[in-house]
Every structure is written in C-alpha cells, then in structure tokens.
PDB file of C-alpha atoms and ligand atoms in Angstrom:
ATOM      1  CA  MET A  18     -30.688 -67.259  18.490  1.00  0.00           C
ATOM      2  CA  ASP A  19     -29.514 -70.325  16.591  1.00  0.00           C
ATOM      3  CA  CYS A  20     -29.284 -73.803  18.095  1.00  0.00           C
ATOM      4  CA  ARG A  21     -25.593 -73.644  18.831  1.00  0.00           C
ATOM      5  CA  ASN A  22     -25.888 -70.412  20.757  1.00  0.00           C
ATOM      6  CA  ALA A  23     -28.889 -71.757  22.637  1.00  0.00           C
ATOM      7  CA  ARG A  24     -26.944 -74.887  23.635  1.00  0.00           C
ATOM      8  CA  ALA A  25     -23.911 -72.838  24.681  1.00  0.00           C
ATOM      9  CA  LYS A  26     -26.155 -70.650  26.839  1.00  0.00           C
ATOM     10  CA  VAL A  27     -27.718 -73.672  28.561  1.00  0.00           C
ATOM     11  CA  ARG A  28     -24.251 -75.068  29.213  1.00  0.00           C
ATOM     12  CA  ILE A  29     -22.963 -71.812  30.700  1.00  0.00           C
ATOM     13  CA  GLU A  30     -25.994 -71.693  32.978  1.00  0.00           C
ATOM     14  CA  ARG A  31     -25.415 -75.306  34.083  1.00  0.00           C
ATOM     15  CA  ILE A  32     -21.755 -74.585  34.869  1.00  0.00           C
ATOM     16  CA  LYS A  33     -22.857 -71.578  36.930  1.00  0.00           C
ATOM     17  CA  ALA A  34     -25.475 -73.616  38.787  1.00  0.00           C
ATOM     18  CA  ASN A  35     -23.039 -76.476  39.517  1.00  0.00           C
ATOM     19  CA  GLY A  36     -20.574 -74.009  41.021  1.00  0.00           C
ATOM     20  CA  GLY A  37     -16.790 -73.972  41.293  1.00  0.00           C
ATOM     21  CA  GLU A  38     -14.256 -72.210  39.163  1.00  0.00           C
ATOM     22  CA  HIS A  39     -10.652 -72.441  38.063  1.00  0.00           C
ATOM     23  CA  THR A  40      -8.164 -70.037  36.569  1.00  0.00           C
ATOM     24  CA  GLN A  41      -6.697 -70.200  33.093  1.00  0.00           C
ATOM     25  CA  LYS A  42      -3.276 -70.666  34.733  1.00  0.00           C
ATOM     26  CA  GLU A  43      -4.506 -73.736  36.657  1.00  0.00           C
ATOM     27  CA  TRP A  44      -5.840 -75.234  33.438  1.00  0.00           C
ATOM     28  CA  LEU A  45      -2.601 -74.569  31.528  1.00  0.00           C
ATOM     29  CA  GLN A  46      -0.568 -76.190  34.320  1.00  0.00           C
ATOM     30  CA  LEU A  47      -2.827 -79.227  34.232  1.00  0.00           C
ATOM     31  CA  LEU A  48      -2.592 -79.391  30.443  1.00  0.00           C
ATOM     32  CA  GLU A  49       1.194 -79.122  30.593  1.00  0.00           C
ATOM     33  CA  ALA A  50       1.279 -82.154  32.887  1.00  0.00           C
ATOM     34  CA  SER A  51      -1.122 -84.159  30.673  1.00  0.00           C
ATOM     35  CA  THR A  52       0.587 -86.004  27.845  1.00  0.00           C
ATOM     36  CA  ARG A  53      -2.356 -88.271  27.099  1.00  0.00           C
ATOM     37  CA  CYS A  54      -6.159 -88.209  26.951  1.00  0.00           C
ATOM     38  CA  ALA A  55      -7.467 -88.952  30.445  1.00  0.00           C
ATOM     39  CA  VAL A  56     -10.270 -91.080  28.958  1.00  0.00           C
ATOM     40  CA  CYS A  57      -8.793 -93.193  26.141  1.00  0.00           C
ATOM     41  CA  ASN A  58      -5.142 -92.834  27.224  1.00  0.00           C
ATOM     42  CA  ARG A  59      -3.905 -92.092  23.711  1.00  0.00           C
ATOM     43  CA  ALA A  60      -1.029 -89.614  23.346  1.00  0.00           C
ATOM     44  CA  TRP A  61      -2.150 -86.352  21.718  1.00  0.00           C
ATOM     45  CA  ASP A  62      -0.321 -87.114  18.472  1.00  0.00           C
ATOM     46  CA  GLU A  63      -1.949 -90.563  18.214  1.00  0.00           C
ATOM     47  CA  ILE A  64      -5.336 -88.914  17.787  1.00  0.00           C
ATOM     48  CA  PRO A  65      -6.435 -87.987  14.259  1.00  0.00           C
ATOM     49  CA  LEU A  66      -6.464 -84.257  13.578  1.00  0.00           C
ATOM     50  CA  ARG A  67      -9.829 -82.623  13.993  1.00  0.00           C
ATOM     51  CA  PRO A  68     -11.928 -82.557  10.831  1.00  0.00           C
ATOM     52  CA  ASP A  69     -12.316 -78.808  11.174  1.00  0.00           C
ATOM     53  CA  GLY A  70      -8.827 -77.476  10.412  1.00  0.00           C
ATOM     54  CA  ARG A  71      -9.453 -74.364  12.510  1.00  0.00           C
ATOM     55  CA  TYR A  72      -8.882 -76.526  15.591  1.00  0.00           C
ATOM     56  CA  ARG A  73      -5.206 -77.400  15.587  1.00  0.00           C
ATOM     57  CA  HIS A  74      -5.065 -79.323  18.869  1.00  0.00           C
ATOM     58  CA  THR A  75      -6.502 -82.736  19.643  1.00  0.00           C
ATOM     59  CA  TRP A  76      -6.837 -81.989  23.348  1.00  0.00           C
ATOM     60  CA  THR A  77      -9.832 -80.297  24.937  1.00  0.00           C
ATOM     61  CA  LYS A  78     -10.827 -79.293  28.421  1.00  0.00           C
ATOM     62  CA  GLY A  79     -13.133 -81.908  29.898  1.00  0.00           C
ATOM     63  CA  HIS A  80     -14.982 -82.483  33.147  1.00  0.00           C
ATOM     64  CA  LYS A  81     -14.380 -85.734  35.066  1.00  0.00           C
ATOM     65  CA  ILE A  82     -17.960 -85.642  36.292  1.00  0.00           C
ATOM     66  CA  PRO A  83     -19.802 -84.124  33.315  1.00  0.00           C
ATOM     67  CA  ILE A  84     -21.519 -80.779  33.766  1.00  0.00           C
ATOM     68  CA  LEU A  85     -24.725 -82.526  32.731  1.00  0.00           C
ATOM     69  CA  HIS A  86     -24.391 -84.834  35.758  1.00  0.00           C
ATOM     70  CA  GLY A  87     -23.780 -82.018  38.199  1.00  0.00           C
ATOM     71  CA  GLY A  88     -19.976 -81.869  37.949  1.00  0.00           C
ATOM     72  CA  THR A  89     -18.392 -78.637  39.144  1.00  0.00           C
ATOM     73  CA  ASN A  90     -16.011 -76.335  37.331  1.00  0.00           C
ATOM     74  CA  LYS A  91     -13.324 -76.635  40.045  1.00  0.00           C
ATOM     75  CA  ILE A  92      -9.857 -77.604  38.795  1.00  0.00           C
ATOM     76  CA  GLY A  93     -10.202 -80.931  40.632  1.00  0.00           C
ATOM     77  CA  ASN A  94     -13.002 -81.873  38.260  1.00  0.00           C
ATOM     78  CA  ILE A  95     -11.102 -80.791  35.140  1.00  0.00           C
ATOM     79  CA  GLN A  96      -9.025 -83.085  32.960  1.00  0.00           C
ATOM     80  CA  ALA A  97      -7.462 -82.948  29.499  1.00  0.00           C
ATOM     81  CA  GLU A  98      -9.381 -85.153  27.094  1.00  0.00           C
ATOM     82  CA  CYS A  99      -9.095 -85.707  23.369  1.00  0.00           C
ATOM     83  CA  TYR A 100     -11.894 -84.111  21.356  1.00  0.00           C
ATOM     84  CA  GLN A 101     -13.252 -87.532  20.351  1.00  0.00           C
ATOM     85  CA  CYS A 102     -13.801 -88.625  23.952  1.00  0.00           C
ATOM     86  CA  ASN A 103     -15.036 -85.206  25.018  1.00  0.00           C
ATOM     87  CA  PHE A 104     -17.563 -84.860  22.190  1.00  0.00           C
ATOM     88  CA  THR A 105     -18.779 -88.445  22.480  1.00  0.00           C
ATOM     89  CA  LYS A 106     -19.428 -87.872  26.171  1.00  0.00           C
ATOM     90  CA  ASN A 107     -21.250 -84.579  25.774  1.00  0.00           C
ATOM     91  CA  ALA A 108     -23.108 -85.021  22.536  1.00  0.00           C
ATOM     92  CA  GLY A 109     -26.596 -86.411  22.280  1.00  0.00           C
ATOM     93  CA  LYS A 110     -27.141 -89.590  20.309  1.00  0.00           C
ATOM     94  CA  LEU A 111     -27.975 -87.846  17.038  1.00  0.00           C
ATOM     95  CA  LYS A 112     -25.095 -85.444  17.300  1.00  0.00           C
ATOM     96  CA  ARG A 113     -22.776 -88.310  18.209  1.00  0.00           C
ATOM     97  CA  ASP A 114     -23.487 -90.090  14.931  1.00  0.00           C
ATOM     98  CA  HIS A 115     -22.459 -86.963  13.056  1.00  0.00           C
ATOM     99  CA  LEU A 116     -19.320 -86.646  15.080  1.00  0.00           C
ATOM    100  CA  LEU A 117     -18.120 -90.186  14.393  1.00  0.00           C
ATOM    101  CA  THR A 118     -14.775 -89.496  12.851  1.00  0.00           C
ATOM    102  CA  ILE A 119     -13.209 -91.430  10.000  1.00  0.00           C
ATOM    103  CA  ASP A 120     -11.132 -93.248  12.590  1.00  0.00           C
ATOM    104  CA  HIS A 121     -14.200 -94.517  14.427  1.00  0.00           C
ATOM    105  CA  GLN A 122     -16.027 -95.373  11.181  1.00  0.00           C
ATOM    106  CA  GLU A 123     -12.976 -97.338  10.049  1.00  0.00           C
ATOM    107  CA  LYS A 124     -13.088 -99.395  13.242  1.00  0.00           C
ATOM    108  CA  ILE A 125     -16.779-100.193  12.817  1.00  0.00           C
ATOM    109  CA  LYS A 126     -16.218-101.189   9.182  1.00  0.00           C
ATOM    110  CA  ARG A 127     -13.348-103.497  10.122  1.00  0.00           C
ATOM    111  CA  LYS A 128     -15.562-105.164  12.728  1.00  0.00           C
ATOM    112  CA  ASN A 129     -18.301-105.732  10.129  1.00  0.00           C
ATOM    113  CA  ASP A 130     -15.817-107.104   7.613  1.00  0.00           C
ATOM    114  CA  MET A 131     -14.527-109.541  10.193  1.00  0.00           C
ATOM    115  CA  ALA A 132     -18.045-110.745  10.897  1.00  0.00           C
ATOM    116  CA  ILE A 133     -18.433-111.550   7.204  1.00  0.00           C
ATOM    117  CA  LYS A 134     -15.111-113.364   7.007  1.00  0.00           C
ATOM    118  CA  GLN A 135     -16.131-115.467   9.970  1.00  0.00           C
ATOM    119  CA  GLU A 136     -19.056-116.670   7.894  1.00  0.00           C
ATOM    120  CA  ARG A 137     -17.359-118.985   5.456  1.00  0.00           C
ATOM    121  CA  VAL A 138     -18.368-119.099   1.827  1.00  0.00           C
ATOM    122  CA  SER A 139     -18.237-121.987  -0.627  1.00  0.00           C
ATOM    123  CA  ARG A 140     -15.944-121.467  -3.612  1.00  0.00           C
ATOM    124  CA  ARG A 141     -17.501-124.316  -5.589  1.00  0.00           C
ATOM    125  CA  PHE A 142     -19.601-121.862  -7.567  1.00  0.00           C
ATOM    126  CA  SER A 143     -20.839-118.295  -7.464  1.00  0.00           C
ATOM    127  CA  PHE A 144     -23.610-116.254  -8.982  1.00  0.00           C
ATOM    128  CA  ILE A 145     -22.950-113.113 -10.967  1.00  0.00           C
ATOM    129  CA  LEU A 146     -25.962-110.900 -10.389  1.00  0.00           C
ATOM    130  CA  LYS A 147     -27.454-108.560 -12.981  1.00  0.00           C
ATOM    131  CA  SER A 148     -26.051-105.747 -10.827  1.00  0.00           C
ATOM    132  CA  GLY A 149     -22.557-107.115 -11.502  1.00  0.00           C
ATOM    133  CA  VAL A 150     -22.076-108.207  -7.892  1.00  0.00           C
ATOM    134  CA  GLU A 151     -20.707-111.730  -7.314  1.00  0.00           C
ATOM    135  CA  VAL A 152     -22.263-113.715  -4.478  1.00  0.00           C
ATOM    136  CA  PHE A 153     -21.174-117.031  -2.966  1.00  0.00           C
ATOM    137  CA  PRO A 154     -23.117-119.646  -1.008  1.00  0.00           C
ATOM    138  CA  VAL A 155     -22.515-118.806   2.624  1.00  0.00           C
ATOM    139  CA  LEU A 156     -22.383-120.879   5.788  1.00  0.00           C
ATOM    140  CA  VAL A 157     -24.862-119.591   8.332  1.00  0.00           C
ATOM    141  CA  LYS A 158     -24.992-120.341  12.031  1.00  0.00           C
ATOM    142  CA  ASP A 159     -28.356-121.398  13.430  1.00  0.00           C
ATOM    143  CA  SER A 160     -28.976-119.108  16.377  1.00  0.00           C
ATOM    144  CA  MET A 161     -30.988-121.815  18.193  1.00  0.00           C
ATOM    145  CA  THR A 162     -28.804-124.885  17.669  1.00  0.00           C
ATOM    146  CA  ASN A 163     -25.453-123.252  16.747  1.00  0.00           C
ATOM    147  CA  ASN A 164     -25.373-125.612  13.762  1.00  0.00           C
ATOM    148  CA  ILE A 165     -23.318-124.110  10.931  1.00  0.00           C
ATOM    149  CA  ALA A 166     -24.545-125.071   7.460  1.00  0.00           C
ATOM    150  CA  PHE A 167     -25.580-123.879   4.043  1.00  0.00           C
ATOM    151  CA  ARG A 168     -29.234-122.904   3.777  1.00  0.00           C
ATOM    152  CA  VAL A 169     -31.113-124.192   0.772  1.00  0.00           C
ATOM    153  CA  THR A 170     -34.771-124.111  -0.171  1.00  0.00           C
ATOM    154  CA  PRO A 171     -36.793-125.406  -3.106  1.00  0.00           C
ATOM    155  CA  GLY A 172     -38.744-122.144  -2.896  1.00  0.00           C
ATOM    156  CA  GLY A 173     -38.207-118.762  -4.486  1.00  0.00           C
ATOM    157  CA  THR A 174     -35.441-116.250  -4.170  1.00  0.00           C
ATOM    158  CA  GLY A 175     -34.869-113.024  -2.362  1.00  0.00           C
ATOM    159  CA  SER A 176     -36.701-113.946   0.827  1.00  0.00           C
ATOM    160  CA  ASN A 177     -34.735-114.088   4.038  1.00  0.00           C
ATOM    161  CA  LEU A 178     -37.372-116.198   5.775  1.00  0.00           C
ATOM    162  CA  ASN A 179     -36.022-119.312   7.429  1.00  0.00           C
ATOM    163  CA  ILE A 180     -39.190-121.243   6.673  1.00  0.00           C
ATOM    164  CA  ASN A 181     -38.513-124.283   4.473  1.00  0.00           C
ATOM    165  CA  GLN A 182     -34.773-123.730   4.501  1.00  0.00           C
ATOM    166  CA  ASP A 183     -32.816-126.955   4.865  1.00  0.00           C
ATOM    167  CA  GLN A 184     -29.435-126.897   6.566  1.00  0.00           C
ATOM    168  CA  VAL A 185     -27.015-128.956   4.519  1.00  0.00           C
ATOM    169  CA  ASP A 186     -23.293-129.517   4.003  1.00  0.00           C
ATOM    170  CA  GLU A 187     -21.382-128.312   0.966  1.00  0.00           C
ATOM    171  CA  GLU A 188     -21.842-131.468  -1.142  1.00  0.00           C
ATOM    172  CA  ALA A 189     -25.591-131.548  -0.619  1.00  0.00           C
ATOM    173  CA  MET A 190     -25.812-127.807  -1.238  1.00  0.00           C
ATOM    174  CA  VAL A 191     -23.973-128.014  -4.577  1.00  0.00           C
ATOM    175  CA  LEU A 192     -26.099-130.963  -5.717  1.00  0.00           C
ATOM    176  CA  ARG A 193     -29.396-129.340  -4.837  1.00  0.00           C
ATOM    177  CA  VAL A 194     -28.604-125.920  -6.217  1.00  0.00           C
ATOM    178  CA  LEU A 195     -26.957-127.025  -9.461  1.00  0.00           C
ATOM    179  CA  SER A 196     -29.018-130.150 -10.207  1.00  0.00           C
ATOM    180  CA  HIS A 197     -32.360-129.563  -8.499  1.00  0.00           C
ATOM    181  CA  ASN A 198     -32.719-125.802  -8.861  1.00  0.00           C
ATOM    182  CA  TYR A 199     -32.800-125.020  -5.158  1.00  0.00           C
ATOM    183  CA  SER A 200     -32.101-121.517  -3.890  1.00  0.00           C
ATOM    184  CA  VAL A 201     -29.150-121.039  -1.547  1.00  0.00           C
ATOM    185  CA  ARG A 202     -28.368-118.282   0.893  1.00  0.00           C
ATOM    186  CA  CYS A 203     -25.528-116.218  -0.532  1.00  0.00           C
ATOM    187  CA  SER A 204     -23.362-113.248   0.340  1.00  0.00           C
ATOM    188  CA  SER A 205     -20.975-111.034  -1.547  1.00  0.00           C
ATOM    189  CA  LEU A 206     -17.492-111.053  -0.044  1.00  0.00           C
ATOM    190  CA  ASP A 207     -17.942-107.547   1.344  1.00  0.00           C
ATOM    191  CA  GLY A 208     -21.187-108.684   2.986  1.00  0.00           C
ATOM    192  CA  LYS A 209     -23.177-105.841   1.442  1.00  0.00           C
ATOM    193  CA  THR A 210     -25.314-108.086  -0.759  1.00  0.00           C
ATOM    194  CA  THR A 211     -27.043-111.082   0.798  1.00  0.00           C
ATOM    195  CA  GLY A 212     -30.105-113.144  -0.025  1.00  0.00           C
ATOM    196  CA  LEU A 213     -31.435-116.363  -1.487  1.00  0.00           C
ATOM    197  CA  TYR A 214     -30.377-116.916  -5.077  1.00  0.00           C
ATOM    198  CA  LYS A 215     -30.787-119.685  -7.619  1.00  0.00           C
ATOM    199  CA  ASN A 216     -29.815-120.504 -11.137  1.00  0.00           C
ATOM    200  CA  GLY A 217     -32.230-118.847 -13.556  1.00  0.00           C
ATOM    201  CA  ALA A 218     -33.622-116.323 -11.084  1.00  0.00           C
ATOM    202  CA  ARG A 219     -34.371-112.920 -12.533  1.00  0.00           C
ATOM    203  CA  SER A 220     -31.655-111.181 -10.561  1.00  0.00           C
ATOM    204  CA  VAL A 221     -29.021-113.738 -11.556  1.00  0.00           C
ATOM    205  CA  GLU A 222     -26.968-113.126 -14.702  1.00  0.00           C
ATOM    206  CA  LYS A 223     -25.011-116.375 -14.665  1.00  0.00           C
ATOM    207  CA  VAL A 224     -23.457-119.143 -12.602  1.00  0.00           C
ATOM    208  CA  ILE A 225     -19.673-119.421 -12.407  1.00  0.00           C
ATOM    209  CA  LEU A 226     -18.413-122.930 -11.671  1.00  0.00           C
ATOM    210  CA  ALA A 227     -15.060-123.312  -9.949  1.00  0.00           C
ATOM    211  CA  ALA A 228     -12.406-124.637 -12.290  1.00  0.00           C
TER     212      ALA A 228
HETATM  213 ZN1  LIG B 323      -9.641 -89.743  24.257  1.00  0.00          ZN
END
C-alpha cells in the first residue's frame, strides 16, 4: 500500500470513529447555497484553478471541526471550502509547503520585496560584483536602539557580524568607503544579495559613482 492509500485509510477510519453521516443530496444542497469559501470568504471564481487540471472545481467538502480534532461527518459539521483552505488545514507542515500555490508564493514574495524597499539604499554609488549583481549601501535598523544608519567597518568583507560596525549617516558612509577603504553593508535591490563590500574586494568588479 502506498502512502496516499495508507493516509486515506486512516482518514476513513477516523471519520468512522468520530461518527455521524450525511447524504450526497444534503451535501449538494449545502454546496448550492454556498457561493463562497466558508474559511477565506472568496467567491469560487476568485480562487486560482487547481494546479492539477483533473480537478475542475475550486470548492471542496470540508469539516468545520476537522476530522483530526474529532469533528463528526454530520451535515452540521460540513461546509464548502476552497481547496487552498481545505488542504492547508488538513496537510502536515511538510505537505503544506508543497501545496503552497503560485498565488500564495506570490503573496510571500511581495511581502519580502516590501521589506527590502522599506530598507532604503543610498544611490551615491554602487558596487558591481563579479557575479554581475549590483549592490547598494543599505540603511539598516538597529534592533536594540531602532537607530537607522549605514553600517561601515574598517574590517574585511563578506561577514555579517555586527562587531566593529559603525553606524553612520550617508555623508560619513560615502567618505569612509570611497576615501578610507571601509566596507559597507550592501543589498541588491531584490534583496537576494546582501553583505559587506568594499572597493577592491575580491568579489567586487567595480564601483559605479552616481553622476
Ligand atoms: Zn478558502
């Protein structure tokens, strides 16, 4: 027996143990009366189509109190839910990650992008890395003091350690990095590349000065 069959069998046994039953007609009547997902309240056509094209509907039969938590199979415990809500509720953590749809992933990405934009960058200069990525000095908030500043250090590059990092304003940052060879904490605009960089470091191809 493969995993899926084993899981289905466990579920059927749980439903039996929890008790209660409903007819197909009762379910269809309930579905007819449900124009939206009972969990997220989106209309059925607002929900992205299921990745597996064999499933043409976005609605599924769900249990108000999940089977796993002792919910019964009586019609009073049944509701129409979109597949995203239903699967998120029932799936284990690992499974849930796999089931994250493009829609959900898009939301998470947007949230991350916003976090980056909230960190302001300096446009006075940038580094072009050997990888081709362009990184800019980035304002960082001190989690202890809430001070927002550029982080510079006379030390090496690459390290994310806060030791020996001075918190300075833009003028001081530009002076130290361009004239005194300090490293500065940088980020690419998409936030994927971050680190301490300085002029002449191995990973740095060149410095671009703002016109
Ligand atoms: Zn939903």
